mmCIF file of C-alpha atoms in Angstrom:
data_model
loop_
_atom_site.group_PDB
_atom_site.id
_atom_site.type_symbol
_atom_site.label_atom_id
_atom_site.label_comp_id
_atom_site.label_asym_id
_atom_site.label_seq_id
_atom_site.Cartn_x
_atom_site.Cartn_y
_atom_site.Cartn_z
ATOM 1 C CA UNK K 1 0.113 -0.094 -0.480
ATOM 2 C CA UNK K 2 2.066 3.580 -1.385
ATOM 3 C CA UNK K 3 -0.543 5.263 1.543
ATOM 4 C CA UNK K 4 2.085 3.085 4.273
ATOM 5 C CA UNK K 5 4.752 4.465 4.935
ATOM 6 C CA UNK K 6 6.169 3.071 7.898
ATOM 7 C CA UNK K 7 5.816 -1.047 9.335
ATOM 8 C CA UNK K 8 6.684 -1.771 12.662
ATOM 9 C CA UNK K 9 7.187 -4.538 13.972
ATOM 10 C CA UNK K 10 5.926 -5.771 18.032
ATOM 11 C CA UNK K 11 6.768 -8.528 20.554
ATOM 12 C CA UNK K 12 7.972 -11.097 17.699
ATOM 13 C CA UNK K 13 9.197 -14.025 19.676
ATOM 14 C CA UNK K 14 13.217 -14.738 19.649
ATOM 15 C CA UNK K 15 12.469 -17.484 17.122
ATOM 16 C CA UNK K 16 10.745 -16.293 14.248
ATOM 17 C CA UNK K 17 14.299 -14.349 14.065
ATOM 18 C CA UNK K 18 15.497 -16.668 10.842
ATOM 19 C CA UNK K 19 18.176 -15.879 8.263
ATOM 20 C CA UNK K 20 14.937 -15.607 5.628
ATOM 21 C CA UNK K 21 13.243 -12.959 7.497
ATOM 22 C CA UNK K 22 15.919 -11.257 9.372
ATOM 23 C CA UNK K 23 17.349 -10.854 5.272
ATOM 24 C CA UNK K 24 13.578 -9.799 3.989
ATOM 25 C CA UNK K 25 13.008 -7.030 7.111
ATOM 26 C CA UNK K 26 16.175 -5.326 5.623
ATOM 27 C CA UNK K 27 15.612 -4.736 2.943
ATOM 28 C CA UNK K 28 12.182 -3.670 2.815
ATOM 29 C CA UNK K 29 12.921 0.564 3.568
ATOM 30 C CA UNK K 30 9.423 -0.032 5.649
ATOM 31 C CA UNK K 31 9.992 -1.811 7.789
ATOM 32 C CA UNK K 32 11.359 0.471 10.939
ATOM 33 C CA UNK K 33 14.146 -0.991 12.404
ATOM 34 C CA UNK K 34 12.252 -1.714 15.912
ATOM 35 C CA UNK K 35 11.651 -5.138 17.711
ATOM 36 C CA UNK K 36 10.594 -5.910 21.218
ATOM 37 C CA UNK K 37 11.977 -9.224 21.614
ATOM 38 C CA UNK K 38 11.167 -10.645 24.691
ATOM 39 C CA UNK K 39 13.828 -12.149 26.910
ATOM 40 C CA UNK K 40 12.647 -12.679 30.783
ATOM 41 C CA UNK K 41 14.967 -13.940 31.832
ATOM 42 C CA UNK K 42 19.439 -13.930 30.814
ATOM 43 C CA UNK K 43 19.581 -16.974 32.851
ATOM 44 C CA UNK K 44 19.449 -20.061 30.970
ATOM 45 C CA UNK K 45 18.039 -21.830 34.530
ATOM 46 C CA UNK K 46 15.426 -19.376 34.680
ATOM 47 C CA UNK K 47 14.697 -20.302 30.991
ATOM 48 C CA UNK K 48 14.090 -23.448 31.187
ATOM 49 C CA UNK K 49 11.637 -23.536 34.117
ATOM 50 C CA UNK K 50 9.484 -20.389 32.002
ATOM 51 C CA UNK K 51 9.140 -23.221 29.315
ATOM 52 C CA UNK K 52 10.987 -21.253 27.161
ATOM 53 C CA UNK K 53 12.182 -22.498 24.305
ATOM 54 C CA UNK K 54 15.499 -20.220 23.470
ATOM 55 C CA UNK K 55 18.539 -19.851 25.069
ATOM 56 C CA UNK K 56 20.702 -16.943 26.299
ATOM 57 C CA UNK K 57 22.799 -18.202 23.181
ATOM 58 C CA UNK K 58 20.634 -18.296 20.837
ATOM 59 C CA UNK K 59 18.911 -14.895 21.763
ATOM 60 C CA UNK K 60 21.698 -13.324 21.991
ATOM 61 C CA UNK K 61 23.339 -14.881 17.930
ATOM 62 C CA UNK K 62 19.753 -12.956 16.968
ATOM 63 C CA UNK K 63 20.462 -9.792 17.792
ATOM 64 C CA UNK K 64 23.834 -10.261 16.654
ATOM 65 C CA UNK K 65 22.445 -11.009 13.385
ATOM 66 C CA UNK K 66 20.230 -7.982 13.371
ATOM 67 C CA UNK K 67 22.845 -5.322 14.328
ATOM 68 C CA UNK K 68 25.143 -6.975 11.143
ATOM 69 C CA UNK K 69 21.802 -6.412 8.733
ATOM 70 C CA UNK K 70 20.526 -3.044 10.597
ATOM 71 C CA UNK K 71 22.743 -1.354 12.409
ATOM 72 C CA UNK K 72 21.131 1.233 13.399
ATOM 73 C CA UNK K 73 18.696 -0.847 15.082
ATOM 74 C CA UNK K 74 16.812 -0.942 18.992
ATOM 75 C CA UNK K 75 16.696 -3.917 20.062
ATOM 76 C CA UNK K 76 13.470 -3.560 23.753
ATOM 77 C CA UNK K 77 12.757 -6.942 25.456
ATOM 78 C CA UNK K 78 10.575 -7.833 28.704
ATOM 79 C CA UNK K 79 12.594 -8.862 32.242
ATOM 80 C CA UNK K 80 11.596 -10.542 35.143
ATOM 81 C CA UNK K 81 12.982 -9.990 38.388
ATOM 82 C CA UNK K 82 11.946 -13.114 41.215
ATOM 83 C CA UNK K 83 10.547 -15.765 38.891
ATOM 84 C CA UNK K 84 10.277 -18.086 41.598
ATOM 85 C CA UNK K 85 12.934 -20.428 42.604
ATOM 86 C CA UNK K 86 15.322 -17.723 41.133
ATOM 87 C CA UNK K 87 18.201 -17.941 42.807
ATOM 88 C CA UNK K 88 20.984 -15.338 43.512
ATOM 89 C CA UNK K 89 23.183 -15.780 40.936
ATOM 90 C CA UNK K 90 20.742 -16.858 38.223
ATOM 91 C CA UNK K 91 19.881 -13.231 38.236
ATOM 92 C CA UNK K 92 23.100 -11.917 38.407
ATOM 93 C CA UNK K 93 23.446 -14.256 35.527
ATOM 94 C CA UNK K 94 20.467 -12.558 34.012
ATOM 95 C CA UNK K 95 21.500 -8.973 34.619
ATOM 96 C CA UNK K 96 25.304 -9.077 33.313
ATOM 97 C CA UNK K 97 23.216 -11.258 29.744
ATOM 98 C CA UNK K 98 20.881 -7.667 29.999
ATOM 99 C CA UNK K 99 24.337 -5.069 30.089
ATOM 100 C CA UNK K 100 26.536 -7.660 27.350
ATOM 101 C CA UNK K 101 22.742 -7.270 24.567
ATOM 102 C CA UNK K 102 22.918 -3.194 25.337
ATOM 103 C CA UNK K 103 19.240 -2.618 24.789
ATOM 104 C CA UNK K 104 17.487 0.649 23.601
ATOM 105 C CA UNK K 105 15.019 -0.166 26.331
ATOM 106 C CA UNK K 106 13.615 -2.881 28.491
ATOM 107 C CA UNK K 107 10.265 -3.375 30.830
ATOM 108 C CA UNK K 108 11.798 -4.607 34.187
ATOM 109 C CA UNK K 109 8.409 -7.037 36.238
ATOM 110 C CA UNK K 110 9.102 -7.944 39.803
ATOM 111 C CA UNK K 111 7.255 -11.227 39.326
ATOM 112 C CA UNK K 112 3.485 -11.974 40.516
ATOM 113 C CA UNK K 113 1.236 -14.741 40.150
ATOM 114 C CA UNK K 114 -1.072 -15.734 37.742
ATOM 115 C CA UNK K 115 -3.507 -17.710 38.903
ATOM 116 C CA UNK K 116 -3.612 -20.944 37.007
ATOM 117 C CA UNK K 117 -0.360 -20.835 34.925
ATOM 118 C CA UNK K 118 1.999 -23.849 36.380
ATOM 119 C CA UNK K 119 4.390 -20.579 38.233
ATOM 120 C CA UNK K 120 2.369 -20.673 40.251
ATOM 121 C CA UNK K 121 2.391 -24.250 41.513
ATOM 122 C CA UNK K 122 5.718 -24.035 41.868
ATOM 123 C CA UNK K 123 6.987 -22.780 44.843
ATOM 124 C CA UNK K 124 9.757 -21.655 45.732
ATOM 125 C CA UNK K 125 8.051 -18.464 46.141
ATOM 126 C CA UNK K 126 10.877 -15.115 45.567
ATOM 127 C CA UNK K 127 10.373 -13.510 48.531
ATOM 128 C CA UNK K 128 8.335 -9.652 47.106
ATOM 129 C CA UNK K 129 11.049 -7.059 48.453
ATOM 130 C CA UNK K 130 13.467 -9.280 46.582
ATOM 131 C CA UNK K 131 11.385 -9.094 43.260
ATOM 132 C CA UNK K 132 10.985 -5.717 43.766
ATOM 133 C CA UNK K 133 15.478 -4.357 44.514
ATOM 134 C CA UNK K 134 15.116 -6.411 41.534
ATOM 135 C CA UNK K 135 13.840 -4.941 39.413
ATOM 136 C CA UNK K 136 14.511 -1.680 40.313
ATOM 137 C CA UNK K 137 18.555 -2.849 39.997
ATOM 138 C CA UNK K 138 17.725 -3.464 36.779
ATOM 139 C CA UNK K 139 15.501 -0.911 35.661
ATOM 140 C CA UNK K 140 18.205 1.052 36.779
ATOM 141 C CA UNK K 141 20.972 -0.668 34.912
ATOM 142 C CA UNK K 142 18.422 -0.099 31.701
ATOM 143 C CA UNK K 143 18.534 3.690 31.964
ATOM 144 C CA UNK K 144 21.684 3.528 31.383
ATOM 145 C CA UNK K 145 21.663 1.001 28.521
ATOM 146 C CA UNK K 146 18.220 3.476 26.734
ATOM 147 C CA UNK K 147 20.883 6.806 27.429
ATOM 148 C CA UNK K 148 24.361 4.645 25.481
ATOM 149 C CA UNK K 149 21.656 3.684 22.180
ATOM 150 C CA UNK K 150 20.479 7.451 21.815
ATOM 151 C CA UNK K 151 24.208 8.800 22.417
ATOM 152 C CA UNK K 152 25.369 7.036 19.186
ATOM 153 C CA UNK K 153 22.199 9.973 17.494
ATOM 154 C CA UNK K 154 23.646 12.716 18.194
ATOM 155 C CA UNK K 155 24.076 15.363 15.361
ATOM 156 C CA UNK K 156 22.790 12.584 13.098
ATOM 157 C CA UNK K 157 19.983 12.531 10.632
ATOM 158 C CA UNK K 158 16.381 11.176 10.572
ATOM 159 C CA UNK K 159 13.553 10.770 10.192
ATOM 160 C CA UNK K 160 10.282 12.058 12.581
ATOM 161 C CA UNK K 161 7.496 10.872 12.384
ATOM 162 C CA UNK K 162 5.200 13.268 15.015
ATOM 163 C CA UNK K 163 1.927 12.447 16.343
ATOM 164 C CA UNK K 164 0.967 15.697 19.560
ATOM 165 C CA UNK K 165 2.164 18.593 21.006
ATOM 166 C CA UNK K 166 3.894 17.555 23.675
ATOM 167 C CA UNK K 167 2.670 19.666 27.276
ATOM 168 C CA UNK K 168 5.825 21.321 26.980
ATOM 169 C CA UNK K 169 4.814 23.833 23.390
ATOM 170 C CA UNK K 170 7.149 21.058 22.031
ATOM 171 C CA UNK K 171 6.191 18.649 19.161
ATOM 172 C CA UNK K 172 6.928 14.851 20.428
ATOM 173 C CA UNK K 173 7.042 12.030 17.514
ATOM 174 C CA UNK K 174 9.162 8.965 16.666
ATOM 175 C CA UNK K 175 11.927 8.234 14.534
ATOM 176 C CA UNK K 176 11.686 4.425 12.952
ATOM 177 C CA UNK K 177 14.118 3.191 15.524
ATOM 178 C CA UNK K 178 11.667 4.650 17.904
ATOM 179 C CA UNK K 179 13.578 6.892 19.343
ATOM 180 C CA UNK K 180 10.851 9.645 21.170
ATOM 181 C CA UNK K 181 11.509 13.165 19.924
ATOM 182 C CA UNK K 182 10.833 16.600 20.915
ATOM 183 C CA UNK K 183 11.259 20.060 18.623
ATOM 184 C CA UNK K 184 9.649 23.150 17.395
ATOM 185 C CA UNK K 185 7.174 23.008 14.921
ATOM 186 C CA UNK K 186 3.636 24.208 14.759
ATOM 187 C CA UNK K 187 -0.269 22.361 14.607
ATOM 188 C CA UNK K 188 1.377 21.822 10.296
ATOM 189 C CA UNK K 189 4.023 18.464 11.887
ATOM 190 C CA UNK K 190 1.822 17.076 13.848
ATOM 191 C CA UNK K 191 0.326 13.457 11.403
ATOM 192 C CA UNK K 192 4.205 14.521 8.769
ATOM 193 C CA UNK K 193 7.345 12.322 8.998
ATOM 194 C CA UNK K 194 9.360 14.627 8.451
ATOM 195 C CA UNK K 195 14.133 15.381 8.643
ATOM 196 C CA UNK K 196 15.644 15.632 11.329
ATOM 197 C CA UNK K 197 19.048 16.572 12.871
ATOM 198 C CA UNK K 198 18.850 15.155 16.584
ATOM 199 C CA UNK K 199 20.807 17.872 18.821
ATOM 200 C CA UNK K 200 21.454 16.271 22.027
ATOM 201 C CA UNK K 201 18.968 14.134 24.964
ATOM 202 C CA UNK K 202 16.744 15.863 27.923
ATOM 203 C CA UNK K 203 15.271 13.461 30.771
ATOM 204 C CA UNK K 204 14.243 10.461 28.083
ATOM 205 C CA UNK K 205 13.906 11.810 24.237
ATOM 206 C CA UNK K 206 16.423 13.351 22.299
ATOM 207 C CA UNK K 207 15.598 16.537 20.805
ATOM 208 C CA UNK K 208 15.648 18.191 16.872
ATOM 209 C CA UNK K 209 15.760 20.679 14.267
ATOM 210 C CA UNK K 210 12.703 19.730 11.628
ATOM 211 C CA UNK K 211 14.784 20.646 8.634
ATOM 212 C CA UNK K 212 12.947 21.344 6.520
#
């Protein structure tokens, strides 16, 4: 469809990223270079308890292939802390994996019981205070990684789909690789994809100048 300029895929199982699929994604100019790929844990032992079909090694190889095919790609993910029986050592493995993976963003959730799920019957409950402490530690690391990812693009040109006026008076939108951007403009920019130069970082977004 010619009028569709961007296609953003999200929440994709890592097992879906075959070599063929990655090639198709990288060759289609409409596909945004941002993928949310569920991780849940960087510990192989915890992934096995979760009945996940992939290993940390497999997941990291998917990241390597995506970044080779699309150097500007943003990978975001979900991580659970305090899954039943998660030891301190397993949490540290998960934390170290996330650091090595250098995600552009991480949604961190302390584990919560869901009635009817197999995990709710496991036993081995991690105290809620420990779950929260681990989630806080993981989130702190995630914020640092997000900042490091944005730093790489300061001074570069890209495009932004402007979505709305922020209460600051600036207009906000997203780059193809899902960086939130704020820029000066007027109502005419809303709903348009415009070229910008990324100029800096403020809080959890980047500042930019519209180029036309």
